[in-house]
Coordinates of N, CA and C in Angstrom, one line a residue:
Chain A
D26 N -13.3 -2.5 -10.8 CA -12.4 -2.7 -9.6 C -13.1 -3.2 -8.4
I27 N -12.4 -4.0 -7.6 CA -12.9 -4.5 -6.4 C -13.0 -3.4 -5.3
V28 N -14.1 -3.2 -4.7 CA -14.3 -2.1 -3.7 C -14.1 -2.8 -2.3
M29 N -13.3 -2.1 -1.5 CA -13.1 -2.6 -0.1 C -13.7 -1.6 0.8
T30 N -14.5 -2.1 1.7 CA -15.2 -1.3 2.7 C -14.9 -1.7 4.1
Q31 N -14.3 -0.8 4.9 CA -14.0 -1.1 6.3 C -15.0 -0.6 7.2
S32 N -15.1 -1.2 8.4 CA -16.0 -0.7 9.5 C -15.3 -1.1 10.8
P33 N -15.4 -0.2 11.8 CA -16.0 1.2 11.7 C -14.9 2.1 11.0
D34 N -15.3 3.3 10.9 CA -14.3 4.3 10.4 C -13.3 4.7 11.5
S35 N -13.7 4.6 12.7 CA -12.8 4.9 13.8 C -13.4 4.2 15.1
L36 N -12.5 3.9 16.0 CA -12.9 3.3 17.3 C -11.8 3.6 18.3
A37 N -12.3 3.7 19.5 CA -11.4 4.0 20.7 C -11.6 2.8 21.7
V38 N -10.5 2.3 22.1 CA -10.4 1.1 22.9 C -9.5 1.4 24.1
S39 N -9.9 0.9 25.3 CA -9.0 1.0 26.4 C -7.7 0.2 26.3
L40 N -6.6 0.7 26.9 CA -5.4 -0.1 26.8 C -5.6 -1.5 27.4
G41 N -5.1 -2.5 26.7 CA -5.3 -3.9 27.1 C -6.5 -4.5 26.6
E42 N -7.4 -3.8 26.1 CA -8.7 -4.3 25.6 C -8.5 -4.7 24.1
R43 N -9.6 -5.4 23.6 CA -9.5 -5.9 22.2 C -10.1 -4.8 21.2
A44 N -9.5 -4.7 20.1 CA -10.0 -3.9 19.0 C -10.2 -4.7 17.8
T45 N -11.4 -4.5 17.1 CA -11.7 -5.4 16.0 C -12.1 -4.5 14.8
I46 N -11.5 -4.7 13.7 CA -11.7 -4.0 12.4 C -12.2 -5.0 11.4
N47 N -13.3 -4.6 10.7 CA -13.9 -5.4 9.7 C -13.6 -4.9 8.3
C48 N -13.5 -5.8 7.3 CA -13.2 -5.4 5.9 C -14.0 -6.3 5.0
K49 N -14.8 -5.7 4.1 CA -15.6 -6.5 3.2 C -15.1 -6.1 1.8
S50 N -15.0 -7.1 0.9 CA -14.7 -6.8 -0.5 C -16.0 -7.0 -1.3
S51 N -16.0 -6.3 -2.5 CA -17.2 -6.4 -3.3 C -17.3 -7.7 -4.1
Q52 N -16.2 -8.4 -4.1 CA -16.3 -9.8 -4.6 C -15.2 -10.6 -3.9
S53 N -15.3 -11.9 -4.0 CA -14.4 -12.8 -3.3 C -13.0 -12.5 -3.8
V54 N -12.0 -12.6 -2.9 CA -10.6 -12.4 -3.2 C -9.9 -13.8 -2.9
L55 N -10.7 -14.8 -2.8 CA -10.1 -16.2 -2.6 C -9.7 -16.8 -4.0
S56 N -8.4 -17.1 -4.1 CA -8.0 -17.7 -5.3 C -8.3 -19.2 -5.3
S57 N -9.0 -19.7 -6.4 CA -9.3 -21.1 -6.5 C -8.1 -21.9 -6.9
S58 N -7.0 -21.3 -7.4 CA -5.8 -22.0 -7.8 C -5.0 -22.5 -6.6
N59 N -4.9 -21.6 -5.6 CA -4.0 -22.0 -4.5 C -4.7 -21.8 -3.1
N60 N -6.0 -21.6 -3.1 CA -6.8 -21.5 -1.9 C -6.3 -20.4 -1.0
K61 N -5.7 -19.4 -1.5 CA -5.2 -18.2 -0.7 C -6.1 -17.0 -0.9
N62 N -6.4 -16.3 0.2 CA -7.1 -15.1 0.2 C -6.1 -13.9 -0.1
Y63 N -6.3 -13.2 -1.1 CA -5.4 -12.1 -1.5 C -5.8 -10.8 -0.8
L64 N -5.5 -10.8 0.5 CA -5.9 -9.7 1.4 C -4.8 -9.4 2.4
A65 N -4.4 -8.2 2.4 CA -3.3 -7.7 3.3 C -3.9 -6.6 4.2
W66 N -3.2 -6.5 5.4 CA -3.5 -5.4 6.3 C -2.2 -4.6 6.6
Y67 N -2.4 -3.3 6.6 CA -1.3 -2.4 6.9 C -1.7 -1.5 8.0
Q68 N -0.6 -1.1 8.7 CA -0.7 -0.1 9.8 C 0.0 1.2 9.4
Q69 N -0.7 2.3 9.6 CA 0.0 3.6 9.3 C -0.1 4.5 10.5
R70 N 1.1 4.6 11.2 CA 1.1 5.6 12.3 C 1.2 7.0 11.8
P71 N 0.9 8.0 12.6 CA 0.9 9.4 12.1 C 2.3 9.8 11.6
G72 N 2.3 10.3 10.4 CA 3.5 10.8 9.8 C 4.4 9.7 9.2
Q73 N 4.0 8.5 9.2 CA 4.8 7.4 8.7 C 4.2 6.7 7.5
P74 N 5.0 6.0 6.7 CA 4.4 5.2 5.6 C 3.7 4.0 6.2
P75 N 2.9 3.4 5.4 CA 2.2 2.1 5.8 C 3.3 1.0 6.1
K76 N 2.9 0.2 7.0 CA 3.7 -1.0 7.4 C 2.9 -2.2 7.2
L77 N 3.4 -3.2 6.6 CA 2.7 -4.5 6.4 C 2.6 -5.2 7.7
L78 N 1.3 -5.6 8.0 CA 1.1 -6.4 9.2 C 0.8 -7.9 8.9
I79 N -0.1 -8.1 8.0 CA -0.7 -9.4 7.7 C -0.8 -9.5 6.1
Y80 N -0.5 -10.7 5.6 CA -0.8 -11.0 4.2 C -1.4 -12.4 4.1
W81 N -2.0 -12.7 3.0 CA -2.8 -13.9 2.8 C -3.9 -14.0 3.9
A82 N -4.4 -12.8 4.3 CA -5.5 -12.7 5.2 C -5.1 -13.0 6.6
S83 N -4.2 -13.9 6.9 CA -4.0 -14.4 8.2 C -2.5 -14.7 8.6
T84 N -1.6 -14.4 7.6 CA -0.2 -14.7 7.9 C 0.5 -13.4 8.4
R85 N 1.0 -13.5 9.6 CA 1.7 -12.3 10.2 C 3.0 -12.1 9.6
E86 N 3.3 -10.8 9.2 CA 4.6 -10.5 8.7 C 5.7 -10.7 9.8
S87 N 6.9 -11.0 9.4 CA 8.0 -11.2 10.4 C 8.1 -10.0 11.3
G88 N 8.2 -10.2 12.6 CA 8.4 -9.1 13.5 C 7.2 -8.4 14.0
V89 N 6.0 -8.8 13.5 CA 4.8 -8.2 13.9 C 4.3 -8.9 15.2
P90 N 4.0 -8.2 16.2 CA 3.5 -8.8 17.5 C 2.3 -9.8 17.3
D91 N 2.3 -10.8 18.1 CA 1.2 -11.8 17.9 C -0.1 -11.4 18.4
R92 N -0.2 -10.1 18.9 CA -1.5 -9.6 19.3 C -2.3 -9.2 18.0
F93 N -1.6 -9.1 16.9 CA -2.3 -8.7 15.7 C -2.7 -10.1 15.0
I94 N -4.0 -10.2 14.8 CA -4.6 -11.5 14.2 C -5.5 -11.2 13.1
G95 N -5.2 -11.8 11.9 CA -6.0 -11.6 10.8 C -6.8 -12.9 10.5
S96 N -8.1 -12.7 10.2 CA -9.0 -13.8 9.9 C -10.0 -13.5 8.8
G97 N -10.7 -14.6 8.4 CA -11.7 -14.4 7.4 C -11.3 -15.0 6.1
S98 N -12.3 -15.1 5.2 CA -12.1 -15.7 3.9 C -13.2 -15.2 2.9
G99 N -12.8 -15.3 1.6 CA -13.8 -15.0 0.6 C -13.9 -13.5 0.5
A100 N -14.9 -12.9 1.1 CA -15.2 -11.5 1.0 C -15.3 -10.8 2.3
D101 N -15.1 -11.5 3.4 CA -15.3 -10.9 4.8 C -14.0 -11.2 5.6
F102 N -13.4 -10.2 6.1 CA -12.2 -10.3 6.8 C -12.2 -9.4 8.1
T103 N -11.3 -9.8 9.0 CA -11.2 -9.1 10.3 C -9.8 -9.0 10.7
L104 N -9.4 -7.8 11.2 CA -8.2 -7.6 11.9 C -8.5 -7.4 13.4
T105 N -7.9 -8.2 14.2 CA -8.1 -8.1 15.7 C -6.8 -7.8 16.3
I106 N -6.8 -6.7 17.2 CA -5.7 -6.4 18.1 C -6.1 -6.9 19.4
S107 N -5.5 -8.0 19.9 CA -6.1 -8.7 21.1 C -6.0 -7.9 22.4
S108 N -4.9 -7.1 22.5 CA -4.7 -6.4 23.7 C -4.0 -5.1 23.3
L109 N -4.8 -4.0 23.2 CA -4.3 -2.8 22.6 C -3.2 -2.1 23.4
Q110 N -2.1 -1.8 22.7 CA -1.0 -1.1 23.3 C -1.0 0.4 22.8
A111 N -0.3 1.2 23.5 CA -0.2 2.6 23.1 C 0.4 2.8 21.8
E112 N 1.3 2.0 21.4 CA 2.0 2.1 20.1 C 1.1 1.6 18.9
D113 N -0.1 1.1 19.2 CA -1.0 0.6 18.2 C -1.9 1.7 17.7
V114 N -1.8 2.9 18.3 CA -2.6 4.0 17.8 C -2.2 4.3 16.3
A115 N -3.1 4.2 15.4 CA -2.7 4.3 14.0 C -4.0 4.2 13.2
V116 N -3.8 4.3 11.9 CA -4.9 4.0 10.9 C -4.5 2.7 10.3
Y117 N -5.5 1.8 10.2 CA -5.3 0.5 9.6 C -6.1 0.4 8.3
Y118 N -5.4 -0.2 7.3 CA -6.0 -0.4 6.0 C -6.0 -1.8 5.6
C119 N -7.1 -2.3 5.0 CA -7.1 -3.6 4.3 C -6.8 -3.3 2.8
Q120 N -6.2 -4.3 2.1 CA -6.0 -4.1 0.7 C -6.2 -5.5 0.0
Q121 N -6.9 -5.5 -1.1 CA -7.0 -6.7 -1.8 C -6.0 -6.6 -3.0
H122 N -5.3 -7.8 -3.3 CA -4.4 -7.9 -4.4 C -4.8 -9.0 -5.3
Y123 N -6.1 -9.2 -5.4 CA -6.7 -10.2 -6.3 C -6.7 -9.7 -7.7
G124 N -7.1 -8.4 -7.9 CA -7.0 -7.7 -9.1 C -6.1 -6.5 -9.0
S125 N -6.3 -5.4 -9.7 CA -5.6 -4.2 -9.5 C -5.8 -3.8 -8.0
P126 N -4.7 -3.5 -7.3 CA -4.8 -3.4 -5.8 C -5.8 -2.2 -5.5
T127 N -6.6 -2.5 -4.5 CA -7.5 -1.4 -3.9 C -7.5 -1.6 -2.4
F128 N -7.6 -0.4 -1.8 CA -7.6 -0.3 -0.3 C -8.9 0.0 0.3
G129 N -9.1 -0.4 1.5 CA -10.3 0.1 2.2 C -10.0 1.6 2.6
Q130 N -11.0 2.3 3.1 CA -10.9 3.7 3.4 C -10.1 4.0 4.7
G131 N -9.8 2.9 5.4 CA -9.0 3.1 6.7 C -9.9 3.1 7.9
T132 N -9.3 2.6 9.0 CA -10.0 2.7 10.3 C -9.0 3.2 11.3
K133 N -9.4 4.3 11.9 CA -8.5 5.0 12.9 C -8.8 4.4 14.3
V134 N -7.7 3.9 14.9 CA -7.8 3.3 16.2 C -7.1 4.2 17.2
G135 N -7.8 4.5 18.3 CA -7.3 5.4 19.3 C -7.5 4.8 20.7
I136 N -7.1 5.5 21.7 CA -7.2 5.0 23.1 C -8.4 5.7 23.8
K137 N -9.2 4.9 24.4 CA -10.3 5.4 25.2 C -9.8 6.0 26.5
Chain B
E252 N 19.8 -3.8 5.2 CA 18.5 -3.3 5.5 C 17.8 -2.7 4.2
V253 N 16.6 -3.1 4.0 CA 15.9 -2.7 2.8 C 15.6 -1.2 3.0
Q254 N 15.9 -0.4 2.0 CA 15.6 1.0 2.0 C 15.0 1.4 0.6
L255 N 14.0 2.3 0.7 CA 13.4 2.9 -0.5 C 13.3 4.4 -0.2
V256 N 14.0 5.2 -1.0 CA 14.0 6.6 -0.8 C 13.5 7.4 -2.0
E257 N 12.3 8.0 -1.8 CA 11.7 8.8 -2.9 C 12.2 10.2 -2.9
S258 N 12.2 10.8 -4.1 CA 12.6 12.2 -4.3 C 12.0 12.7 -5.5
G259 N 12.1 14.1 -5.7 CA 11.5 14.7 -6.9 C 10.2 15.4 -6.7
G260 N 9.6 15.3 -5.5 CA 8.4 16.0 -5.3 C 8.5 17.5 -5.2
G261 N 7.4 18.2 -5.2 CA 7.5 19.6 -5.1 C 6.2 20.3 -5.5
L262 N 6.2 21.6 -5.7 CA 5.1 22.4 -6.1 C 5.1 22.5 -7.7
V263 N 4.0 22.2 -8.3 CA 4.0 22.4 -9.8 C 2.6 22.9 -10.1
Q264 N 2.5 23.7 -11.2 CA 1.3 24.3 -11.6 C 0.4 23.2 -12.4
P265 N -0.9 23.4 -12.3 CA -1.8 22.5 -13.1 C -1.3 22.5 -14.6
G266 N -1.3 21.2 -15.1 CA -0.8 21.1 -16.5 C 0.7 20.8 -16.6
G267 N 1.4 21.0 -15.5 CA 2.8 20.8 -15.5 C 3.2 19.4 -15.4
S268 N 4.6 19.2 -15.3 CA 5.2 17.9 -15.3 C 6.1 17.8 -14.1
L269 N 6.3 16.5 -13.7 CA 7.3 16.3 -12.6 C 7.7 14.8 -12.7
R270 N 9.0 14.6 -12.4 CA 9.5 13.2 -12.4 C 10.0 12.8 -11.0
L271 N 9.3 11.8 -10.5 CA 9.7 11.2 -9.2 C 10.7 10.1 -9.4
S272 N 11.6 10.0 -8.4 CA 12.6 8.9 -8.4 C 12.4 8.1 -7.1
C273 N 12.8 6.9 -7.1 CA 12.9 6.0 -5.9 C 14.2 5.2 -6.0
A274 N 15.1 5.5 -5.0 CA 16.3 4.8 -4.9 C 16.3 3.7 -4.0
A275 N 16.6 2.5 -4.4 CA 16.5 1.3 -3.6 C 17.9 0.8 -3.2
S276 N 17.9 0.2 -2.0 CA 19.2 -0.4 -1.5 C 18.8 -1.5 -0.5
G277 N 19.8 -2.4 -0.2 CA 19.6 -3.4 0.8 C 19.0 -4.7 0.3
F278 N 18.7 -4.7 -1.0 CA 18.1 -5.9 -1.6 C 18.4 -6.0 -3.1
T279 N 18.2 -7.1 -3.7 CA 18.4 -7.2 -5.2 C 17.3 -6.6 -5.9
F280 N 17.4 -5.3 -6.3 CA 16.3 -4.5 -6.9 C 15.8 -5.2 -8.1
S281 N 16.6 -5.8 -8.9 CA 16.2 -6.3 -10.2 C 15.3 -7.6 -10.1
S282 N 15.2 -8.1 -8.8 CA 14.4 -9.3 -8.6 C 12.9 -9.0 -8.2
F283 N 12.6 -7.7 -8.0 CA 11.3 -7.4 -7.4 C 10.5 -6.4 -8.2
S284 N 9.2 -6.7 -8.3 CA 8.3 -5.7 -8.9 C 8.1 -4.6 -7.9
I285 N 7.7 -3.4 -8.3 CA 7.5 -2.3 -7.5 C 6.2 -1.6 -7.8
N286 N 5.5 -1.0 -6.8 CA 4.3 -0.2 -7.0 C 4.6 1.2 -6.6
W287 N 3.9 2.2 -7.3 CA 3.7 3.5 -6.8 C 2.3 3.6 -6.1
V288 N 2.3 4.1 -4.9 CA 1.0 4.3 -4.2 C 1.0 5.7 -3.7
R289 N -0.2 6.4 -3.8 CA -0.2 7.8 -3.4 C -1.3 8.0 -2.3
Q290 N -1.2 9.1 -1.5 CA -2.1 9.4 -0.5 C -2.3 10.9 -0.4
A291 N -3.5 11.3 -0.8 CA -3.9 12.7 -0.8 C -3.9 13.1 0.7
P292 N -3.6 14.4 1.0 CA -3.6 14.9 2.3 C -4.8 14.5 3.1
G293 N -4.6 13.8 4.3 CA -5.7 13.4 5.1 C -6.6 12.3 4.6
K294 N -6.2 11.7 3.5 CA -7.1 10.7 2.8 C -6.4 9.3 2.9
G295 N -7.0 8.4 2.2 CA -6.5 7.0 2.2 C -5.5 6.7 1.1
L296 N -5.2 5.5 1.0 CA -4.2 5.0 0.0 C -4.8 4.7 -1.3
E297 N -4.1 5.1 -2.4 CA -4.6 4.8 -3.7 C -3.4 4.2 -4.5
W298 N -3.5 3.0 -5.1 CA -2.5 2.4 -6.0 C -2.5 3.2 -7.3
V299 N -1.3 3.5 -7.7 CA -1.1 4.3 -8.9 C -0.5 3.5 -10.1
S300 N 0.5 2.7 -9.9 CA 1.2 2.0 -11.0 C 2.0 0.9 -10.5
Y301 N 2.2 -0.1 -11.4 CA 3.0 -1.3 -11.1 C 4.0 -1.5 -12.2
I302 N 5.2 -2.0 -11.9 CA 6.1 -2.4 -12.9 C 6.8 -3.7 -12.4
S303 N 6.9 -4.6 -13.4 CA 7.5 -5.9 -13.0 C 9.0 -5.7 -12.9
S304 N 9.7 -6.8 -12.5 CA 11.1 -6.7 -12.2 C 11.9 -6.4 -13.5
S305 N 11.4 -6.9 -14.6 CA 12.2 -6.7 -15.9 C 11.5 -5.7 -16.8
S306 N 10.5 -4.9 -16.2 CA 9.8 -3.9 -17.0 C 8.9 -4.4 -18.1
D307 N 8.7 -5.7 -18.2 CA 7.9 -6.2 -19.3 C 6.4 -6.2 -19.0
I308 N 6.0 -6.0 -17.7 CA 4.6 -5.8 -17.4 C 4.4 -4.5 -16.6
I309 N 3.5 -3.7 -17.1 CA 3.3 -2.4 -16.5 C 1.7 -2.2 -16.4
F310 N 1.3 -1.7 -15.3 CA -0.1 -1.4 -15.1 C -0.3 0.0 -14.5
Y311 N -1.4 0.7 -14.9 CA -1.7 2.0 -14.3 C -3.1 2.0 -13.8
A312 N -3.4 2.8 -12.8 CA -4.7 3.1 -12.4 C -5.4 4.0 -13.5
D313 N -6.7 3.8 -13.6 CA -7.4 4.6 -14.6 C -7.2 6.1 -14.4
S314 N -7.1 6.5 -13.2 CA -7.0 7.9 -12.9 C -5.7 8.6 -13.4
V315 N -4.7 7.8 -13.7 CA -3.4 8.3 -14.2 C -3.0 7.8 -15.6
K316 N -3.8 6.9 -16.1 CA -3.5 6.3 -17.4 C -3.4 7.3 -18.5
G317 N -2.3 7.3 -19.3 CA -2.1 8.3 -20.4 C -1.4 9.5 -19.9
R318 N -1.3 9.7 -18.6 CA -0.6 10.9 -18.1 C 0.7 10.6 -17.4
F319 N 0.7 9.4 -16.7 CA 1.9 9.0 -15.9 C 2.6 7.8 -16.7
T320 N 3.9 7.8 -16.5 CA 4.7 6.7 -17.1 C 5.7 6.2 -16.0
I321 N 5.6 4.9 -15.7 CA 6.5 4.3 -14.8 C 7.7 3.6 -15.5
S322 N 8.8 3.7 -15.0 CA 10.0 3.0 -15.6 C 11.0 2.7 -14.5
R323 N 12.0 1.9 -14.8 CA 13.0 1.6 -13.9 C 14.3 1.4 -14.6
D324 N 15.4 1.5 -13.8 CA 16.8 1.2 -14.3 C 17.4 0.3 -13.3
N325 N 17.4 -1.0 -13.6 CA 17.9 -2.0 -12.6 C 19.4 -1.8 -12.4
A326 N 20.2 -1.3 -13.4 CA 21.6 -1.0 -13.2 C 21.9 0.1 -12.2
K327 N 20.9 1.0 -12.0 CA 21.0 2.1 -11.1 C 20.2 1.9 -9.8
N328 N 19.5 0.7 -9.7 CA 18.6 0.4 -8.6 C 17.6 1.5 -8.3
S329 N 17.0 2.0 -9.4 CA 16.1 3.1 -9.4 C 14.8 2.9 -10.1
L330 N 13.8 3.5 -9.6 CA 12.5 3.5 -10.1 C 12.1 5.0 -10.4
Y331 N 11.2 5.1 -11.4 CA 10.8 6.5 -11.8 C 9.3 6.6 -12.0
L332 N 8.8 7.8 -11.9 CA 7.4 8.0 -12.3 C 7.4 9.4 -12.9
Q333 N 7.2 9.4 -14.3 CA 7.1 10.6 -15.0 C 5.6 11.0 -15.0
M334 N 5.3 12.2 -14.5 CA 3.9 12.7 -14.3 C 3.7 13.9 -15.2
N335 N 2.9 13.8 -16.2 CA 2.5 14.9 -17.1 C 1.1 15.3 -16.9
S336 N 0.7 16.5 -17.4 CA -0.6 17.0 -17.4 C -1.2 16.9 -16.0
L337 N -0.4 17.4 -15.0 CA -0.8 17.2 -13.6 C -2.1 18.1 -13.3
R338 N -2.9 17.5 -12.4 CA -4.1 18.1 -12.0 C -4.1 18.3 -10.4
A339 N -5.0 19.2 -10.0 CA -5.0 19.4 -8.5 C -5.3 18.1 -7.8
E340 N -6.0 17.2 -8.3 CA -6.4 15.9 -7.7 C -5.2 15.0 -7.6
D341 N -4.1 15.3 -8.3 CA -2.9 14.5 -8.1 C -2.0 14.9 -6.9
T342 N -2.5 15.9 -6.2 CA -1.7 16.3 -5.0 C -1.8 15.2 -4.0
A343 N -0.6 14.8 -3.6 CA -0.5 13.6 -2.7 C 0.9 13.4 -2.3
V344 N 1.1 12.6 -1.2 CA 2.4 11.9 -1.0 C 2.5 10.7 -1.8
Y345 N 3.6 10.5 -2.6 CA 3.8 9.4 -3.4 C 4.8 8.5 -2.8
Y346 N 4.4 7.2 -2.6 CA 5.2 6.2 -2.0 C 5.7 5.2 -3.1
C347 N 6.9 4.7 -3.1 CA 7.3 3.5 -3.8 C 7.3 2.4 -2.8
A348 N 6.9 1.2 -3.3 CA 6.7 0.1 -2.4 C 7.2 -1.2 -3.1
R349 N 8.0 -2.0 -2.4 CA 8.5 -3.2 -2.9 C 7.4 -4.3 -2.8
N350 N 7.3 -5.1 -3.9 CA 6.2 -6.2 -3.9 C 6.8 -7.6 -3.6
L351 N 6.0 -8.4 -2.9 CA 6.2 -9.8 -2.9 C 5.0 -10.4 -3.7
C352 N 5.3 -11.3 -4.6 CA 4.3 -11.8 -5.5 C 4.2 -13.3 -5.5
S353 N 2.9 -13.7 -5.7 CA 2.6 -15.1 -6.0 C 1.9 -15.1 -7.3
G354 N 2.5 -15.5 -8.4 CA 1.9 -15.4 -9.7 C 1.7 -13.9 -10.0
S355 N 0.5 -13.6 -10.4 CA 0.2 -12.2 -10.7 C -0.3 -11.4 -9.5
S356 N -0.3 -11.9 -8.4 CA -0.8 -11.2 -7.2 C 0.3 -10.8 -6.3
C357 N 0.3 -9.5 -5.9 CA 1.4 -9.0 -5.2 C 0.9 -8.1 -4.0
Y358 N 1.6 -8.2 -2.9 CA 1.4 -7.2 -1.8 C 2.7 -6.6 -1.5
S359 N 2.7 -5.4 -0.8 CA 3.9 -4.6 -0.6 C 4.4 -4.8 0.8
D360 N 5.7 -5.2 0.9 CA 6.3 -5.5 2.2 C 7.2 -4.4 2.7
Y361 N 7.7 -3.5 1.8 CA 8.5 -2.4 2.3 C 8.1 -1.1 1.5
W362 N 8.0 0.0 2.2 CA 7.5 1.2 1.7 C 8.6 2.3 2.0
G363 N 8.7 3.2 1.0 CA 9.6 4.4 1.3 C 8.8 5.4 2.2
Q364 N 9.5 6.5 2.5 CA 8.9 7.5 3.4 C 8.0 8.5 2.6
G365 N 8.1 8.4 1.3 CA 7.2 9.2 0.5 C 7.8 10.6 0.1
T366 N 7.2 11.1 -1.0 CA 7.6 12.5 -1.5 C 6.3 13.2 -1.8
L367 N 6.2 14.5 -1.4 CA 5.0 15.2 -1.5 C 4.9 15.9 -2.9
V368 N 3.9 15.7 -3.6 CA 3.6 16.5 -4.8 C 2.4 17.4 -4.6
T369 N 2.6 18.7 -4.9 CA 1.5 19.6 -4.7 C 1.2 20.3 -6.1
V370 N 0.0 20.1 -6.6 CA -0.4 20.7 -7.8 C -1.3 21.9 -7.5
S371 N -0.8 23.1 -7.8 CA -1.5 24.3 -7.4 C -1.0 25.5 -8.2
S372 N -1.8 26.4 -8.5 CA -1.4 27.7 -9.2 C -1.1 28.8 -8.1

């Protein structure tokens, strides 16, 4: 199985400041057939199910604010929240869907 | 509006069985593959099982293979997870999630609220 490792495990950012979450996969999740990275990001607010934010590593799901930015390729990916809002307090997970789906351990984002 | 509603969770003894259901509405259920994903209390997400739109392709995580069975009834817009030989480590909230796929690769765009399964004596 592909192992996904996120860093940091948690971070606290001031409102309006940038939050950056990293995600590394144990092997590349870039498809040679279509040049797409099979990497998604989810947000899970307390007591809620996960919500899809980003797919193909950088494509924002419909309705997701443009402050959420996905980047990276191959085995190294980043989710950036460009200007943290109070409603962004949540745990964020990366997931690869190149093979059997696996998730990172999650990164808890809070307010400083 | 896309809706997925899980049910069937509860308290069960180790070695027991439970059948989870997921009722879908707001989309053409028969056109989408579905995942079961679980989350142990205070822990991260773990994929459990996948079923294709026509039930011809099924996958399981190694942790549940041989004990869990996924199925669906497209006429009833419903998904199921039969869980046998349950263990304490199966304790989790179980989510059903609709997939969007490109070839054999899928990510989940809608998730239900989940149903809690507790395995304990």
